[in-house]
GROMACS .gro file of N, CA and C in nm:
model
  324
    1MET      N    1  -0.582  -1.655   1.449
    1MET     CA    2  -0.625  -1.573   1.595
    1MET      C    3  -0.650  -1.424   1.546
    2ALA      N    4  -0.760  -1.383   1.590
    2ALA     CA    5  -0.814  -1.238   1.549
    2ALA      C    6  -0.746  -1.151   1.611
    3LYS      N    7  -0.727  -1.024   1.560
    3LYS     CA    8  -0.635  -0.914   1.615
    3LYS      C    9  -0.749  -0.796   1.608
    4LEU      N   10  -0.755  -0.709   1.724
    4LEU     CA   11  -0.852  -0.649   1.757
    4LEU      C   12  -0.765  -0.506   1.742
    5LEU      N   13  -0.784  -0.416   1.668
    5LEU     CA   14  -0.737  -0.267   1.624
    5LEU      C   15  -0.806  -0.171   1.685
    6SER      N   16  -0.742  -0.086   1.751
    6SER     CA   17  -0.841   0.026   1.810
    6SER      C   18  -0.740   0.147   1.789
    7SER      N   19  -0.806   0.264   1.718
    7SER     CA   20  -0.758   0.400   1.707
    7SER      C   21  -0.809   0.486   1.776
    8LEU      N   22  -0.776   0.600   1.809
    8LEU     CA   23  -0.821   0.715   1.848
    8LEU      C   24  -0.766   0.836   1.816
    9ASN      N   25  -0.844   0.922   1.750
    9ASN     CA   26  -0.759   1.056   1.681
    9ASN      C   27  -0.851   1.169   1.720
   10LEU      N   28  -0.745   1.276   1.789
   10LEU     CA   29  -0.750   1.351   1.855
   10LEU      C   30  -0.738   1.475   1.755
   11THR      N   31  -0.867   1.594   1.739
   11THR     CA   32  -0.820   1.715   1.681
   11THR      C   33  -0.836   1.830   1.785
   12LEU      N   34  -0.736   1.895   1.795
   12LEU     CA   35  -0.717   2.012   1.904
   12LEU      C   36  -0.767   2.167   1.820
   13PHE      N   37  -0.871   2.202   1.858
   13PHE     CA   38  -0.902   2.324   1.789
   13PHE      C   39  -0.827   2.468   1.855
   14ASP      N   40  -0.724   2.534   1.789
   14ASP     CA   41  -0.687   2.652   1.827
   14ASP      C   42  -0.791   2.756   1.823
   15ASN      N   43  -0.808   2.811   1.965
   15ASN     CA   44  -0.930   2.914   1.955
   15ASN      C   45  -0.850   3.016   1.965
   16VAL      N   46  -0.710   3.047   1.954
   16VAL     CA   47  -0.638   3.189   1.963
   16VAL      C   48  -0.592   3.242   1.802
   17THR      N   49  -0.557   3.132   1.699
   17THR     CA   50  -0.514   3.170   1.583
   17THR      C   51  -0.639   3.265   1.496
   18GLY      N   52  -0.739   3.221   1.506
   18GLY     CA   53  -0.825   3.263   1.436
   18GLY      C   54  -0.873   3.420   1.494
   19ARG      N   55  -0.874   3.436   1.646
   19ARG     CA   56  -0.892   3.532   1.680
   19ARG      C   57  -0.795   3.646   1.624
   20ILE      N   58  -0.667   3.586   1.647
   20ILE     CA   59  -0.526   3.716   1.622
   20ILE      C   60  -0.540   3.739   1.479
   21ARG      N   61  -0.588   3.657   1.404
   21ARG     CA   62  -0.611   3.689   1.250
   21ARG      C   63  -0.720   3.794   1.221
   22GLY      N   64  -0.804   3.770   1.300
   22GLY     CA   65  -0.937   3.873   1.281
   22GLY      C   66  -0.889   4.022   1.352
   23ILE      N   67  -0.820   3.992   1.463
   23ILE     CA   68  -0.745   4.117   1.508
   23ILE      C   69  -0.661   4.181   1.417
   24ASP      N   70  -0.570   4.093   1.401
   24ASP     CA   71  -0.470   4.163   1.278
   24ASP      C   72  -0.538   4.221   1.161
   25SER      N   73  -0.620   4.184   1.126
   25SER     CA   74  -0.689   4.235   0.984
   25SER      C   75  -0.764   4.363   1.039
   26GLY      N   76  -0.846   4.349   1.156
   26GLY     CA   77  -0.913   4.503   1.216
   26GLY      C   78  -0.828   4.603   1.258
   27LEU      N   79  -0.665   4.563   1.314
   27LEU     CA   80  -0.572   4.641   1.299
   27LEU      C   81  -0.509   4.701   1.167
   28SER      N   82  -0.511   4.636   1.073
   28SER     CA   83  -0.475   4.677   0.953
   28SER      C   84  -0.555   4.779   0.908
   29ARG      N   85  -0.718   4.768   0.922
   29ARG     CA   86  -0.781   4.842   0.863
   29ARG      C   87  -0.781   4.992   0.949
   30LEU      N   88  -0.780   4.985   1.080
   30LEU     CA   89  -0.763   5.082   1.157
   30LEU      C   90  -0.657   5.166   1.099
   31SER      N   91  -0.512   5.091   1.095
   31SER     CA   92  -0.408   5.179   1.048
   31SER      C   93  -0.435   5.231   0.917
   32ASN      N   94  -0.452   5.174   0.802
   32ASN     CA   95  -0.510   5.257   0.709
   32ASN      C   96  -0.608   5.363   0.729
   33ARG      N   97  -0.702   5.374   0.807
   33ARG     CA   98  -0.803   5.464   0.830
   33ARG      C   99  -0.721   5.589   0.920
   34MET      N  100  -0.658   5.545   0.968
   34MET     CA  101  -0.547   5.681   1.057
   34MET      C  102  -0.474   5.707   0.957
   35GLU      N  103  -0.402   5.612   0.893
   35GLU     CA  104  -0.309   5.693   0.791
   35GLU      C  105  -0.393   5.824   0.684
   36ARG      N  106  -0.519   5.782   0.652
   36ARG     CA  107  -0.560   5.865   0.569
   36ARG      C  108  -0.598   5.977   0.640
   37PHE      N  109  -0.651   5.958   0.754
   37PHE     CA  110  -0.691   6.085   0.838
   37PHE      C  111  -0.547   6.178   0.888
   38ALA      N  112  -0.437   6.108   0.910
   38ALA     CA  113  -0.342   6.175   0.899
   38ALA      C  114  -0.278   6.309   0.819
   39ALA      N  115  -0.311   6.169   0.696
   39ALA     CA  116  -0.273   6.256   0.580
   39ALA      C  117  -0.348   6.380   0.570
   40ARG      N  118  -0.497   6.388   0.580
   40ARG     CA  119  -0.598   6.480   0.549
   40ARG      C  120  -0.587   6.619   0.682
   41GLN      N  121  -0.507   6.580   0.774
   41GLN     CA  122  -0.485   6.644   0.873
   41GLN      C  123  -0.351   6.738   0.835
   42ARG      N  124  -0.226   6.661   0.807
   42ARG     CA  125  -0.127   6.736   0.730
   42ARG      C  126  -0.183   6.811   0.628
   43ALA      N  127  -0.255   6.785   0.501
   43ALA     CA  128  -0.299   6.857   0.429
   43ALA      C  129  -0.357   7.000   0.460
   44MET      N  130  -0.420   6.951   0.578
   44MET     CA  131  -0.477   7.097   0.641
   44MET      C  132  -0.359   7.170   0.760
   45GLY      N  133  -0.269   7.116   0.768
   45GLY     CA  134  -0.151   7.182   0.843
   45GLY      C  135  -0.152   7.181   0.990
   46SER      N  136  -0.228   7.041   1.024
   46SER     CA  137  -0.285   7.025   1.152
   46SER      C  138  -0.151   6.918   1.210
   47SER      N  139  -0.090   6.920   1.323
   47SER     CA  140  -0.021   6.777   1.370
   47SER      C  141  -0.101   6.683   1.464
   48ILE      N  142  -0.110   6.562   1.442
   48ILE     CA  143  -0.173   6.458   1.553
   48ILE      C  144  -0.048   6.368   1.565
   49LEU      N  145  -0.113   6.278   1.694
   49LEU     CA  146  -0.001   6.186   1.692
   49LEU      C  147  -0.007   6.088   1.569
   50PRO      N  148   0.139   6.057   1.547
   50PRO     CA  149   0.128   5.956   1.411
   50PRO      C  150   0.066   5.838   1.436
   51ALA      N  151   0.020   5.778   1.319
   51ALA     CA  152  -0.082   5.668   1.315
   51ALA      C  153   0.009   5.561   1.363
   52ALA      N  154   0.139   5.552   1.330
   52ALA     CA  155   0.206   5.442   1.394
   52ALA      C  156   0.209   5.401   1.538
   53SER      N  157   0.224   5.538   1.591
   53SER     CA  158   0.225   5.525   1.734
   53SER      C  159   0.091   5.447   1.771
   54LEU      N  160  -0.020   5.509   1.720
   54LEU     CA  161  -0.158   5.451   1.808
   54LEU      C  162  -0.126   5.300   1.741
   55LYS      N  163  -0.096   5.267   1.640
   55LYS     CA  164  -0.090   5.112   1.624
   55LYS      C  165   0.001   5.043   1.679
   56ASN      N  166   0.111   5.080   1.703
   56ASN     CA  167   0.202   5.007   1.831
   56ASN      C  168   0.136   4.999   1.955
   57LEU      N  169   0.076   5.101   1.980
   57LEU     CA  170   0.039   5.131   2.127
   57LEU      C  171  -0.114   4.999   2.145
   58ALA      N  172  -0.210   5.019   2.004
   58ALA     CA  173  -0.277   4.890   2.013
   58ALA      C  174  -0.221   4.740   2.034
   59ILE      N  175  -0.112   4.716   1.929
   59ILE     CA  176  -0.061   4.605   1.919
   59ILE      C  177   0.009   4.565   2.049
   60GLY      N  178   0.068   4.654   2.110
   60GLY     CA  179   0.119   4.615   2.256
   60GLY      C  180   0.006   4.572   2.357
   61TYR      N  181  -0.115   4.633   2.359
   61TYR     CA  182  -0.213   4.587   2.404
   61TYR      C  183  -0.276   4.439   2.390
   62LEU      N  184  -0.295   4.445   2.259
   62LEU     CA  185  -0.348   4.308   2.220
   62LEU      C  186  -0.251   4.217   2.225
   63GLY      N  187  -0.101   4.219   2.253
   63GLY     CA  188   0.002   4.127   2.254
   63GLY      C  189  -0.009   4.096   2.415
   64PHE      N  190  -0.047   4.179   2.501
   64PHE     CA  191  -0.043   4.139   2.676
   64PHE      C  192  -0.184   4.082   2.674
   65GLN      N  193  -0.275   4.109   2.625
   65GLN     CA  194  -0.414   4.034   2.605
   65GLN      C  195  -0.410   3.902   2.565
   66SER      N  196  -0.310   3.891   2.433
   66SER     CA  197  -0.326   3.753   2.405
   66SER      C  198  -0.209   3.670   2.492
   67LEU      N  199  -0.065   3.717   2.522
   67LEU     CA  200   0.002   3.650   2.637
   67LEU      C  201  -0.098   3.612   2.770
   68SER      N  202  -0.155   3.685   2.829
   68SER     CA  203  -0.263   3.647   2.910
   68SER      C  204  -0.339   3.546   2.920
   69ALA      N  205  -0.412   3.517   2.772
   69ALA     CA  206  -0.508   3.422   2.724
   69ALA      C  207  -0.414   3.309   2.737
   70SER      N  208  -0.284   3.318   2.670
   70SER     CA  209  -0.220   3.174   2.666
   70SER      C  210  -0.164   3.135   2.774
   71LEU      N  211  -0.152   3.225   2.869
   71LEU     CA  212  -0.087   3.167   3.038
   71LEU      C  213  -0.249   3.102   3.079
   72ASP      N  214  -0.333   3.177   3.078
   72ASP     CA  215  -0.462   3.121   3.148
   72ASP      C  216  -0.507   2.964   3.090
   73ALA      N  217  -0.471   2.945   2.936
   73ALA     CA  218  -0.520   2.849   2.881
   73ALA      C  219  -0.427   2.731   2.915
   74THR      N  220  -0.279   2.757   2.933
   74THR     CA  221  -0.185   2.660   2.976
   74THR      C  222  -0.197   2.627   3.151
   75VAL      N  223  -0.128   2.760   3.212
   75VAL     CA  224  -0.138   2.740   3.352
   75VAL      C  225  -0.273   2.727   3.415
   76GLY      N  226  -0.360   2.759   3.347
   76GLY     CA  227  -0.498   2.777   3.395
   76GLY      C  228  -0.554   2.647   3.379
   77GLY      N  229  -0.527   2.580   3.283
   77GLY     CA  230  -0.570   2.450   3.224
   77GLY      C  231  -0.526   2.332   3.326
   78ALA      N  232  -0.380   2.359   3.385
   78ALA     CA  233  -0.310   2.243   3.463
   78ALA      C  234  -0.341   2.264   3.586
   79MET      N  235  -0.388   2.384   3.644
   79MET     CA  236  -0.434   2.402   3.792
   79MET      C  237  -0.613   2.342   3.815
   80LYS      N  238  -0.675   2.357   3.703
   80LYS     CA  239  -0.805   2.295   3.663
   80LYS      C  240  -0.795   2.145   3.693
   81PHE      N  241  -0.716   2.105   3.635
   81PHE     CA  242  -0.675   1.944   3.602
   81PHE      C  243  -0.605   1.873   3.742
   82GLN      N  244  -0.529   1.984   3.799
   82GLN     CA  245  -0.500   1.928   3.931
   82GLN      C  246  -0.616   1.945   4.062
   83SER      N  247  -0.731   2.039   4.021
   83SER     CA  248  -0.832   2.053   4.129
   83SER      C  249  -0.930   1.913   4.110
   84VAL      N  250  -0.933   1.884   3.982
   84VAL     CA  251  -1.012   1.777   3.953
   84VAL      C  252  -0.997   1.654   3.981
   85MET      N  253  -0.836   1.648   4.002
   85MET     CA  254  -0.792   1.523   4.081
   85MET      C  255  -0.782   1.512   4.197
   86THR      N  256  -0.756   1.650   4.260
   86THR     CA  257  -0.793   1.667   4.395
   86THR      C  258  -0.894   1.618   4.478
   87GLU      N  259  -1.034   1.650   4.388
   87GLU     CA  260  -1.189   1.608   4.396
   87GLU      C  261  -1.192   1.476   4.364
   88ILE      N  262  -1.141   1.409   4.290
   88ILE     CA  263  -1.135   1.281   4.233
   88ILE      C  264  -1.080   1.206   4.390
   89ALA      N  265  -0.964   1.231   4.458
   89ALA     CA  266  -0.886   1.188   4.519
   89ALA      C  267  -0.969   1.195   4.642
   90LYS      N  268  -1.081   1.293   4.676
   90LYS     CA  269  -1.149   1.286   4.813
   90LYS      C  270  -1.226   1.224   4.821
   91LYS      N  271  -1.313   1.183   4.686
   91LYS     CA  272  -1.455   1.115   4.671
   91LYS      C  273  -1.428   0.953   4.615
   92THR      N  274  -1.302   0.938   4.643
   92THR     CA  275  -1.274   0.775   4.556
   92THR      C  276  -1.197   0.690   4.681
   93THR      N  277  -1.178   0.582   4.689
   93THR     CA  278  -1.097   0.477   4.765
   93THR      C  279  -0.961   0.437   4.708
   94LEU      N  280  -0.928   0.520   4.581
   94LEU     CA  281  -0.824   0.463   4.533
   94LEU      C  282  -0.689   0.516   4.592
   95SER      N  283  -0.589   0.432   4.615
   95SER     CA  284  -0.470   0.437   4.667
   95SER      C  285  -0.372   0.554   4.590
   96PRO      N  286  -0.303   0.628   4.661
   96PRO     CA  287  -0.204   0.713   4.594
   96PRO      C  288  -0.162   0.678   4.471
   97ALA      N  289  -0.095   0.538   4.458
   97ALA     CA  290  -0.068   0.486   4.377
   97ALA      C  291  -0.178   0.472   4.237
   98GLY      N  292  -0.274   0.446   4.311
   98GLY     CA  293  -0.369   0.396   4.191
   98GLY      C  294  -0.449   0.541   4.132
   99LEU      N  295  -0.428   0.653   4.189
   99LEU     CA  296  -0.437   0.772   4.151
   99LEU      C  297  -0.345   0.812   4.084
  100GLU      N  298  -0.209   0.811   4.098
  100GLU     CA  299  -0.100   0.842   4.002
  100GLU      C  300  -0.123   0.773   3.871
  101LYS      N  301  -0.138   0.647   3.874
  101LYS     CA  302  -0.170   0.570   3.752
  101LYS      C  303  -0.283   0.625   3.652
  102MET      N  304  -0.382   0.683   3.732
  102MET     CA  305  -0.525   0.749   3.648
  102MET      C  306  -0.468   0.880   3.602
  103ARG      N  307  -0.381   0.935   3.675
  103ARG     CA  308  -0.344   1.075   3.612
  103ARG      C  309  -0.261   1.067   3.504
  104GLU      N  310  -0.135   0.966   3.507
  104GLU     CA  311  -0.064   0.935   3.386
  104GLU      C  312  -0.161   0.895   3.263
  105SER      N  313  -0.249   0.810   3.289
  105SER     CA  314  -0.322   0.775   3.181
  105SER      C  315  -0.400   0.892   3.116
  106ILE      N  316  -0.471   0.956   3.211
  106ILE     CA  317  -0.521   1.091   3.142
  106ILE      C  318  -0.433   1.187   3.081
  107ILE      N  319  -0.306   1.209   3.118
  107ILE     CA  320  -0.194   1.269   3.050
  107ILE      C  321  -0.184   1.226   2.928
  108ARG      N  322  -0.138   1.111   2.920
  108ARG     CA  323  -0.109   1.045   2.795
  108ARG      C  324  -0.207   1.049   2.700
   0.00000   0.00000   0.00000
């Protein structure tokens, strides 16, 4: 008797990690420039807002943005999925049990 073996390989691409690395690199360069600028200002006897404060402010803002994007990617995805399932329920003749089976098969 012959056996038929089928496999499905899924690869998920993380759209956030690469962006965060780029942002972190940009923040490091910005921080270095701000430190050099602050050093020149101190040498001239002028006081400015410390570069560390500006960097922390920028990191806080980016943290908020990435949290917002993460929530949109997870909760937003679930909401879109539910919306599509509702549309399917409206346009098909599947029973509630059949819709639930289809939903479960998609999620797995």
